[in-house]
Every structure is written in C-alpha cells, then in structure tokens.
Short mmCIF file of C-alpha atoms in Angstrom, two decimals:
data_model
loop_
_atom_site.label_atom_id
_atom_site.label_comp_id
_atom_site.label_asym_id
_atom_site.label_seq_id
_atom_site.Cartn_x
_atom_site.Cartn_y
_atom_site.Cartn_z
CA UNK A 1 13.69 -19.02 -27.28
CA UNK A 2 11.34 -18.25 -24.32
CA UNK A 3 12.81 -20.84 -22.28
CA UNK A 4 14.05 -18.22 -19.57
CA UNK A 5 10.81 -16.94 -19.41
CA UNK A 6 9.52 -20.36 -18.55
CA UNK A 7 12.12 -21.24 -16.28
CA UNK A 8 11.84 -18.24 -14.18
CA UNK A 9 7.46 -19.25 -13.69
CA UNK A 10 9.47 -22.56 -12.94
CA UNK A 11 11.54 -21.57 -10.17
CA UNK A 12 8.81 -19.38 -8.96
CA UNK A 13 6.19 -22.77 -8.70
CA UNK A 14 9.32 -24.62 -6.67
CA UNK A 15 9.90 -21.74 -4.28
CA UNK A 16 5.68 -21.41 -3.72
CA UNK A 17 5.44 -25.31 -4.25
CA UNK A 18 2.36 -24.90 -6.57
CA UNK A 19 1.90 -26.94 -9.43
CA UNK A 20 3.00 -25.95 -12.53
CA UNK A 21 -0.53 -24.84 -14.66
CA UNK A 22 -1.45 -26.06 -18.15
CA UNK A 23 1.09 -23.47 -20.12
CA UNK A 24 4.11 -24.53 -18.13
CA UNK A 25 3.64 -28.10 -18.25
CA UNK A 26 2.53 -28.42 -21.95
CA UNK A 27 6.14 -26.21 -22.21
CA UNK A 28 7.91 -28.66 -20.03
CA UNK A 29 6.62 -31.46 -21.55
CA UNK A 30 7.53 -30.21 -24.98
CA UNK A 31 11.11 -28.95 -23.97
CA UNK A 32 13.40 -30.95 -22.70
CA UNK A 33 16.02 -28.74 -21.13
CA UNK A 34 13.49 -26.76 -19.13
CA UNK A 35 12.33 -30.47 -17.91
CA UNK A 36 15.53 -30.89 -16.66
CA UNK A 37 15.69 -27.76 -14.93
CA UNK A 38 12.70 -28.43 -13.26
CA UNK A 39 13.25 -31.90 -11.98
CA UNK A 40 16.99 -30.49 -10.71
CA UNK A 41 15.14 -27.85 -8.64
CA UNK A 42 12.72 -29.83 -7.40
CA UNK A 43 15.26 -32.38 -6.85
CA UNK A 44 17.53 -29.80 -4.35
CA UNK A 45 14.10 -28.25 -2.95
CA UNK A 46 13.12 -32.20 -1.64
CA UNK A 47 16.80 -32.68 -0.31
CA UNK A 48 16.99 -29.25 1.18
CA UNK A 49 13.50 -30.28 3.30
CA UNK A 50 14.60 -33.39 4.15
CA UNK A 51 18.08 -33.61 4.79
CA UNK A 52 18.38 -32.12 8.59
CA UNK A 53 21.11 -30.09 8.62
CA UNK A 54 23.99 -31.16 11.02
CA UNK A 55 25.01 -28.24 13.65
CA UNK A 56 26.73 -28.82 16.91
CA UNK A 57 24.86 -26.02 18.85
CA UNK A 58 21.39 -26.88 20.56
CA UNK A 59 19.50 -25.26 22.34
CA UNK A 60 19.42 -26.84 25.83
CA UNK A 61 17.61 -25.92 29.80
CA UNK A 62 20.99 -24.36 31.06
CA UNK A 63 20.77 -21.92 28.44
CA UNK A 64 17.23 -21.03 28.29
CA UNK A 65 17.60 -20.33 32.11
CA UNK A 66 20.57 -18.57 31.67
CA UNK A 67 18.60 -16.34 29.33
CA UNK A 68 15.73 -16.23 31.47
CA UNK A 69 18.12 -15.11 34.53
CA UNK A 70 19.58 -12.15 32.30
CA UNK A 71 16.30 -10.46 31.67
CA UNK A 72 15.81 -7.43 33.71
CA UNK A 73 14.29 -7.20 36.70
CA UNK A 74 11.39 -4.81 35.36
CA UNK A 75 8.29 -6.59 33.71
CA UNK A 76 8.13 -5.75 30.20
CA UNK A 77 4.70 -3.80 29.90
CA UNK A 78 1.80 -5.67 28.59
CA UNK A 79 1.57 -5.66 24.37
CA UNK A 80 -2.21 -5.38 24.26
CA UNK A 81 -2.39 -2.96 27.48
CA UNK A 82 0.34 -0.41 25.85
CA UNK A 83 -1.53 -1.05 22.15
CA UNK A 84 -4.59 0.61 23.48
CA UNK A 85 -3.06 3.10 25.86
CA UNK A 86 -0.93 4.24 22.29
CA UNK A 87 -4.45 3.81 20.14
CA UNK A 88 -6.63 5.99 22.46
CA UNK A 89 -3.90 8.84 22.78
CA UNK A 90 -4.03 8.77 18.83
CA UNK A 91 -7.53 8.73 18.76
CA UNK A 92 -7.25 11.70 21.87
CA UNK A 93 -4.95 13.93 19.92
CA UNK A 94 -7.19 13.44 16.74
CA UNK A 95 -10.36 14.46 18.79
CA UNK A 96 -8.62 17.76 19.96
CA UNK A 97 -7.12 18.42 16.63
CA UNK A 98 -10.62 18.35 14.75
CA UNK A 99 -12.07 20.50 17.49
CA UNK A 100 -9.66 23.10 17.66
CA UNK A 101 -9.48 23.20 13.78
CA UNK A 102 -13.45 23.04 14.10
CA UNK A 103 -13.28 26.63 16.49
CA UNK A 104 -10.61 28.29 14.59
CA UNK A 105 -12.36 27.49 11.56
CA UNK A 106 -15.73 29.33 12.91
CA UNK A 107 -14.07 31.91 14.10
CA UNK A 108 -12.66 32.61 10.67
CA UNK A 109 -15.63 32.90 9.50
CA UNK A 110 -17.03 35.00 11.57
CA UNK A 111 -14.48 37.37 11.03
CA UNK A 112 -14.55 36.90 7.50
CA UNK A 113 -18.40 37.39 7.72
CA UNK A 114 -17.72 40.53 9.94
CA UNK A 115 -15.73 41.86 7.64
CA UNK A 116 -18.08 41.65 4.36
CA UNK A 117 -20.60 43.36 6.56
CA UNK A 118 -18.58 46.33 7.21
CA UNK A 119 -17.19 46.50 3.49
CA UNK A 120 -21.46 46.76 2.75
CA UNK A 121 -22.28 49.45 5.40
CA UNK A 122 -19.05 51.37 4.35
CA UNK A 123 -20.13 51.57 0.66
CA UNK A 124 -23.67 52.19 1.92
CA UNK A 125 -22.66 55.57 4.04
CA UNK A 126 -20.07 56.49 0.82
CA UNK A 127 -23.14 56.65 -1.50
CA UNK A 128 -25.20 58.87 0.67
CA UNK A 129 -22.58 61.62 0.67
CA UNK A 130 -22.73 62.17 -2.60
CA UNK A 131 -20.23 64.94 -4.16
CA UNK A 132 -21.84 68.77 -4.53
CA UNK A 133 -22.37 69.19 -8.08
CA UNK A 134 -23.91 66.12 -7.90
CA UNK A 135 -26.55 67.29 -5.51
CA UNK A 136 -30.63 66.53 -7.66
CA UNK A 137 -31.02 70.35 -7.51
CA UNK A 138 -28.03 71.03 -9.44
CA UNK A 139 -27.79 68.59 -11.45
CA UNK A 140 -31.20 69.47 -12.46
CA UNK A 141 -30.18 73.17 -13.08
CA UNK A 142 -27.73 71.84 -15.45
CA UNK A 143 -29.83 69.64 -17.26
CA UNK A 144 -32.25 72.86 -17.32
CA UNK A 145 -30.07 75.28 -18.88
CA UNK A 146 -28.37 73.16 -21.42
CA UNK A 147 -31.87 72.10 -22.33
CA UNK A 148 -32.69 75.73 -23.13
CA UNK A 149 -29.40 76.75 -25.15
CA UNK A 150 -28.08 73.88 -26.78
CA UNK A 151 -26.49 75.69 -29.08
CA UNK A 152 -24.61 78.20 -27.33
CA UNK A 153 -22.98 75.33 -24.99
CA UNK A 154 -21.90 73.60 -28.02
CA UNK A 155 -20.10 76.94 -29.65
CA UNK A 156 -18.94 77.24 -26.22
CA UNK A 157 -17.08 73.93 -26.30
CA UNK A 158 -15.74 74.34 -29.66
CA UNK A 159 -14.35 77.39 -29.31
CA UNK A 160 -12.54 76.34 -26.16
CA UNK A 161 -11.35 73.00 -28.05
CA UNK A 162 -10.03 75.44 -30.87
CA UNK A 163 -8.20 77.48 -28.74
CA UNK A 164 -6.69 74.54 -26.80
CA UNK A 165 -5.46 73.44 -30.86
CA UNK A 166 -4.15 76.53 -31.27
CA UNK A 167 -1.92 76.85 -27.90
CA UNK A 168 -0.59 73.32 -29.28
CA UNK A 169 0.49 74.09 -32.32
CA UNK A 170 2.23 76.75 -30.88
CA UNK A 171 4.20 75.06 -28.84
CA UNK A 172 5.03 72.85 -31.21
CA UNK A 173 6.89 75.53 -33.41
CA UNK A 174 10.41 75.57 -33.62
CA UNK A 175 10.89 79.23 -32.85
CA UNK A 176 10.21 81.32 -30.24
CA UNK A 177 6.89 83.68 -29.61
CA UNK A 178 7.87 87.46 -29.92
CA UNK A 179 7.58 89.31 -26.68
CA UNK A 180 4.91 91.76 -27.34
CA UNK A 181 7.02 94.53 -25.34
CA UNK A 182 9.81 94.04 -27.62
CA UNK A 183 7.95 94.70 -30.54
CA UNK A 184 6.60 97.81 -29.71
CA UNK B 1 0.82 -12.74 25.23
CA UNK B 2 0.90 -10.60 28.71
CA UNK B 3 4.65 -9.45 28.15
CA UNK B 4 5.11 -11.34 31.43
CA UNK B 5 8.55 -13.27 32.07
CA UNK B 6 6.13 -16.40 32.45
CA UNK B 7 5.02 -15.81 28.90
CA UNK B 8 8.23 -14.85 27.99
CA UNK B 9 9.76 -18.42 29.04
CA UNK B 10 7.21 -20.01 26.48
CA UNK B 11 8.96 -17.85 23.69
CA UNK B 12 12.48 -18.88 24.82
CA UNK B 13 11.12 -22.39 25.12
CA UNK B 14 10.06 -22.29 21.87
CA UNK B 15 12.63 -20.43 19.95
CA UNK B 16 15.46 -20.78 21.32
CA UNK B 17 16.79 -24.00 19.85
CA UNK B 18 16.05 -23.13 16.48
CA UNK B 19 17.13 -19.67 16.54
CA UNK B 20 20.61 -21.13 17.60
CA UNK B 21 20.65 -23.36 14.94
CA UNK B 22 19.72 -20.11 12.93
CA UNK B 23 22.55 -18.19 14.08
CA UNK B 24 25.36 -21.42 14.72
CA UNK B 25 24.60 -22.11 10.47
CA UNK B 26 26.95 -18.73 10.31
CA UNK B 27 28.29 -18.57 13.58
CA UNK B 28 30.58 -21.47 14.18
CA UNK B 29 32.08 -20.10 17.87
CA UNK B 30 28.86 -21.73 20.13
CA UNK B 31 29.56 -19.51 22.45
CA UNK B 32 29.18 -16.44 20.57
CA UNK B 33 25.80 -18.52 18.50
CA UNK B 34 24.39 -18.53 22.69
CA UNK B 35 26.07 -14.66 23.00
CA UNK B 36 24.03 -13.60 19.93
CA UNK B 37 20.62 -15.60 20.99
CA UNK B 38 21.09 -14.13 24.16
CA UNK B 39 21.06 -10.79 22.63
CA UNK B 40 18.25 -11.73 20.84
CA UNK B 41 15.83 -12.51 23.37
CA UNK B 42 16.65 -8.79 25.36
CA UNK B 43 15.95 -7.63 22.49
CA UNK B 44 12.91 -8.90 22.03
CA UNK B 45 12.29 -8.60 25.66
CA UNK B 46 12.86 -5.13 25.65
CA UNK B 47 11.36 -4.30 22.63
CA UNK B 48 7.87 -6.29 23.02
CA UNK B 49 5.46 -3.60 22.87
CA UNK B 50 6.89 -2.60 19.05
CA UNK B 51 5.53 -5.74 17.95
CA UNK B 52 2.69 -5.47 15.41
CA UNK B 53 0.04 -7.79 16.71
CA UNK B 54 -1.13 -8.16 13.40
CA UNK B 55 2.32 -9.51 11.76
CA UNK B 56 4.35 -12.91 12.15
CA UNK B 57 6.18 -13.36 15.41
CA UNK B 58 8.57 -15.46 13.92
CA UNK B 59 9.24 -13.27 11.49
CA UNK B 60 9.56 -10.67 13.98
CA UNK B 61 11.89 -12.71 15.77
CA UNK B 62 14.19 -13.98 12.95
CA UNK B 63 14.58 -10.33 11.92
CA UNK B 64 16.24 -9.73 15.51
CA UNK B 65 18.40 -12.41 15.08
CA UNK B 66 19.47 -11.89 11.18
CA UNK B 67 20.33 -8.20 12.54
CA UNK B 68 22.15 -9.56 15.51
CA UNK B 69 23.67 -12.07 13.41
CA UNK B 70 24.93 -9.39 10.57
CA UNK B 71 26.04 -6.91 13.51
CA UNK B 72 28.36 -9.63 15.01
CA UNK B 73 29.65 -11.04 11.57
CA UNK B 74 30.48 -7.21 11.06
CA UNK B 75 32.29 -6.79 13.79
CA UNK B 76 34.17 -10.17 13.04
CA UNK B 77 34.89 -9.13 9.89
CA UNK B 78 36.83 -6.05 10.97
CA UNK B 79 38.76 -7.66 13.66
CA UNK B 80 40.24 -10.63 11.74
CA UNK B 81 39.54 -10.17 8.21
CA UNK B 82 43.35 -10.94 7.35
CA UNK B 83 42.10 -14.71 8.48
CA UNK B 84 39.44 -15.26 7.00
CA UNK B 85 40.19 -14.03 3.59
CA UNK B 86 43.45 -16.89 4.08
CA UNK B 87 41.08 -19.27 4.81
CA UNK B 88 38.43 -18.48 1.89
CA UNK B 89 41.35 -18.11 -0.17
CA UNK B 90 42.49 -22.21 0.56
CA UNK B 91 39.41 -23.32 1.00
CA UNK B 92 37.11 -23.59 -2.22
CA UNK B 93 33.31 -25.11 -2.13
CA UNK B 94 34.81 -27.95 -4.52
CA UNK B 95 37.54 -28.50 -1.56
CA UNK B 96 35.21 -28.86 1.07
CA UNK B 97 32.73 -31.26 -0.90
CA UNK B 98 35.92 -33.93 -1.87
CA UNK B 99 36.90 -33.18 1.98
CA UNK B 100 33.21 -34.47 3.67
CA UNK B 101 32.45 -36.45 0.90
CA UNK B 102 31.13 -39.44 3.20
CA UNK B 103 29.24 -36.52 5.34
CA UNK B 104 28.57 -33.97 2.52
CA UNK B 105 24.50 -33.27 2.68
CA UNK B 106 23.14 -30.73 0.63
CA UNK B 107 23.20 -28.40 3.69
CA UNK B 108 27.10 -28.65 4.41
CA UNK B 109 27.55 -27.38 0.48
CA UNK B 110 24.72 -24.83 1.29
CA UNK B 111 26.99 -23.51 4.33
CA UNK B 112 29.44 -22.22 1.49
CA UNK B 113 27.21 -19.94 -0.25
CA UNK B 114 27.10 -16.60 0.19
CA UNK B 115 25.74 -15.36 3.32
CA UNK B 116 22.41 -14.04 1.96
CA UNK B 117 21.69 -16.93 -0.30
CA UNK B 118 22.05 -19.08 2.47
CA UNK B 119 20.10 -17.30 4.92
CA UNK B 120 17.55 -17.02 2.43
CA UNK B 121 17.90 -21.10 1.81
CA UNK B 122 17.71 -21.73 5.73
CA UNK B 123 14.70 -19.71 6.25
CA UNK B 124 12.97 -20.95 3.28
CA UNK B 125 13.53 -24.98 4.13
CA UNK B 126 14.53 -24.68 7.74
CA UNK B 127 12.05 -22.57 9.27
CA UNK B 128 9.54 -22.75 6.20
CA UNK B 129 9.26 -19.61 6.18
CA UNK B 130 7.35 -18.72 2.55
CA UNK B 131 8.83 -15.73 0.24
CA UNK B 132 7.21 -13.02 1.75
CA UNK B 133 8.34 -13.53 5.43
CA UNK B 134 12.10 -13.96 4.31
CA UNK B 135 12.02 -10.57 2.08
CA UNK B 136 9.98 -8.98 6.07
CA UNK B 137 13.40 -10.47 7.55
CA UNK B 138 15.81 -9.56 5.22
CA UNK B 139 14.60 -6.33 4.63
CA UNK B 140 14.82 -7.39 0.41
CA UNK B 141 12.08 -7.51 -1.85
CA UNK B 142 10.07 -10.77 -2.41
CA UNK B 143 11.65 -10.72 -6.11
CA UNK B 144 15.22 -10.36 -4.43
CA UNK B 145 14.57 -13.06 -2.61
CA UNK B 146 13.18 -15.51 -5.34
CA UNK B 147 16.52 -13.90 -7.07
CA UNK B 148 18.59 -15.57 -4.39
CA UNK B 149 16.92 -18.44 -3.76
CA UNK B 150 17.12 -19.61 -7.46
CA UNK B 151 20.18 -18.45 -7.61
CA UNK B 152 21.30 -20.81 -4.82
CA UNK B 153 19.59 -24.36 -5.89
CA UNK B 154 21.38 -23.65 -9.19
CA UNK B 155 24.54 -23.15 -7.56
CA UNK B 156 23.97 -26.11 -5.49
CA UNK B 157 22.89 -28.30 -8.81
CA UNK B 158 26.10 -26.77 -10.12
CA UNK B 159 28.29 -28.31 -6.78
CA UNK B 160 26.50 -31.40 -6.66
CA UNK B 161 26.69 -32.14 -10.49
CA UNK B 162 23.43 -32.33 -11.25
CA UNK B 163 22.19 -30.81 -14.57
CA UNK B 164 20.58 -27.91 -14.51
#
C-alpha cells in the first residue's frame, strides 16, 4: 500500500547513489515489485554512466582559438581585486551610515533633552506667579473670617442656592411672568 | 583565477569540449552548437567578476550555456515551428528506437525526451553534476529535479522494455 512511498526513498538513493538503509531494503526484500523497480533504475542509472553518448560536435584547437580571438580587447578586471574593491565600499558606506545615524541620533537627544528642560523651568516660573486671591495674605483672610462666622457664610450660601431654585422653576413654567407695570 | 585572457584560455581549454557536447545534445546545427559556446564564453568573459567565489564554476558555467541554449531553441522555435511540429508529428520515440536499433544506446532514446528531462539526465550522468547543482542551473527546485529525473529513467525503462 506504501509502495509509492518506498519507491520515491528509492529513486531518491539512485539519484544520490547511497545505499538503500535497513527500512528500504527489509521493504525491498519483502516486496517484489518495488525490487524490480529498483534494479530497473539502477539498471538505466549504470547504462546512462557508462554508455558515452555519441555526438558529432567536439570541441577542437581551431575553435578554442577562434573563441579566444573573439574576446575583447579589454582585460576582464581581476575577480578577487573587484571582490574587495565591492566588499570595502560596502563595508565604507556601512561605516558612514552608523556614524551619521550615530550624530543625528545625539543630536536628537539633545534636543529632546533641551526640550524637557524648558518644559521644567516653564512650569517652575508658572507656579511662582501665582493668581491674586491666591496670594498667603488673602487666602489667610479668608480662612480668618469664615473661621469666625461659620454660620452666617453657610445661610449665606443657602439662601443664594434657594434663590438660584427659585429663578429655575420659574423658567420652567409654562406661562409667562406678569409685567409688574401692567399690573398696576 | 586573475580574469586574465591567459587564465581565461585554461577555462576554454577545459570547457569547451564538453560544453559543446552540452549544447550539440539539443543543438544538432554544429555550427550554431560552436555559435552558442561562443556566446557562452563572452559571456562568461564579460561577466567574470559576478561570479560568487564561493559557488561551483561549473555550475556557473552550465547555467550560461542552458540559458544560451533555451534563448536559441526559442528563437528556433518561432522561426520554423511549422517544421518541427511535422517532424515530431512523424517521428515517434518508438520510430526512432526500431530505426537505430543496431546503434540505439540509452542516450540516443534519452535525446527524445523532453528537453528538461534530458538536460536534467545529461547533467546528472554527463557532467555528474549531483541534484543540487542541476536545480542552481536550471533555476528548479532540487525536488523538481528528482521529479524529472525519475520521471525520465522510467520513461526510458518504459522505451527500452524493461519493467519498471
């Protein structure tokens, strides 16, 4: 059931020209068509290698020279010469890359750093001027007199909240206030 | 390797026969086999300093040439396809092997199968290349390659009779 399986490991041990390990040949020497596979592919691998094959064409002086006359005139460059003249410009153009990313990267910094600094001083100066009523000497003036009447600030507030209650309601009637002058 | 035409006469030296016989197993005009070597070599020639030091040479090489190779069949395709699909029309594998009986090898029925398989068959037993050098050449994966040479012995078991 498995035999394609086996066959393919098969093929691949021809084309590599391994020997088959102890799975494949306990399977080959169990099943017969996969035997017979094998032996036929090794069988066309061997004549392939041996048999030379038979074409007219050969390479010969004349045409090696006539090859050799058609190059151009120019000397091809030197492999290993051009290698590391390409190599060091790479390793150049790396160099300058890291350093110039190296000194904008500072400089970012700085700025960034710069930056922060003047964000602290700025919030620094904004405390210092400090709004009027919150000047210590008034604030302890307040803190003074509501100390002393507690009460009275308290009926102060309510009264203003009641009033504020009323002037809602008010408004929220359906009809209109009568005009005092119209009245009388 | 100092890219110099003295060095470069030790490359045709040594490559140039078998790089014919390369391109003459699909080529059958010699002249246009010695055309396409010829190409070849500029190529190389001009093209030296993209070798990778670190790779195969030969496989460099035989790249060139299967390129060169496919380019030209290309072209020959275009130009007189009408003829050639006569002739592969008359002319079946089984014809040709009753034809050269007396002189059939396994490498004359190998000529008749398709163009990859038997590149892929002449590099392998030819130039011994191993799997991974033919897929660098024919710009196929190494599995595509084991494809199509396992494909092609069984299609060669199949011409010669043999059971597979």
């Amino acid at each position: 059931m498995l035999c394609w399986i086996y066959r393919w490991f098969l093929a691949c041990c021809v084309d590599t020209r391994t020997g088959l390990g102890p799975r494949l040949d306990r399977h080959v020497r169990v099943c017969r068509a996969c035997r017979t596979y094998h032996q036929t592919h090794l069988r066309i691998s061997d004549l392939l290698e041996t048999q030379v094959p038979q074409v007219s064409i050969e390479g010969d002086r004349s045409f090696q020279d006539t090859i050799l006359v058609s190059l151009p005139v120019r000397d091809a460059a030197p492999v290993s010469a051009l290698r590391f003249r390409h190599r060091s410009l790479v390793a150049l153009a790396a160099s300058v890359f890291i350093l110039v990313s190296v000194i904008l990267t500072a400089r970012h910094m700085a700025s960034l750093e710069n930056a922060k600094r003047l964000e602290q001083t700025s919030a620094l100066t904004s405390m210092a001027v400090l709004p009027r009523q919150w000047a210590p000497s008034q604030l302890l003036a307040t803190y003074g007199s509501l100390m002393q009447a507690p009460l009275e600030t308290e009926v102060k507030n309510l009264t203003t909240d009641a009033r504020q209650a009323a002037r809602f309601l008010v408004q929220c009637t359906p009809f209109a206030r009568a005009d005092s002058r119209e009245r009388d | 390797m100092q890219g110099s035409k003295d060095c470069f006469e030790q490359i045709v030296l040594r490559h140039s026969g078998s790089l014919l016989r390369f391109v003459g197993s699909s080529v059958r005009v010699a002249q246009d086999a010695e055309d396409i070597v010829q190409d070849v070599f500029l190529n190389v020639y001009a093209n030296m300093n993209r070798f990778d030091c670190e790779g195969s040479f030969k496989a460099w090489l035989y790249t060139i040439a299967y390129n060169c190779k496919n380019s030209y069949l290309r072209k020959k395709r275009v130009r007189c396809q009408p003829l050639e699909v006569v002739q592969r029309a008359q002319v079946s594998p089984e014809e040709i092997l009753t034809q050269k009986q007396e002189v059939a090898s396994v490498w004359a029925l190998a000529s008749t199968l398709s163009a990859s398989q038997s590149t892929a068959i002449w590099l392998r037993y030819h130039e011994q290349m191993d799997v991974s050098q033919i897929a660098l050449v024919m710009k196929k994966s190494r599995m595509h390659v084991r494809v199509l040479l396992h494909r092609a012995r069984t299609r060669l078991a199949g011409m010669m009779n043999e059971p597979v």
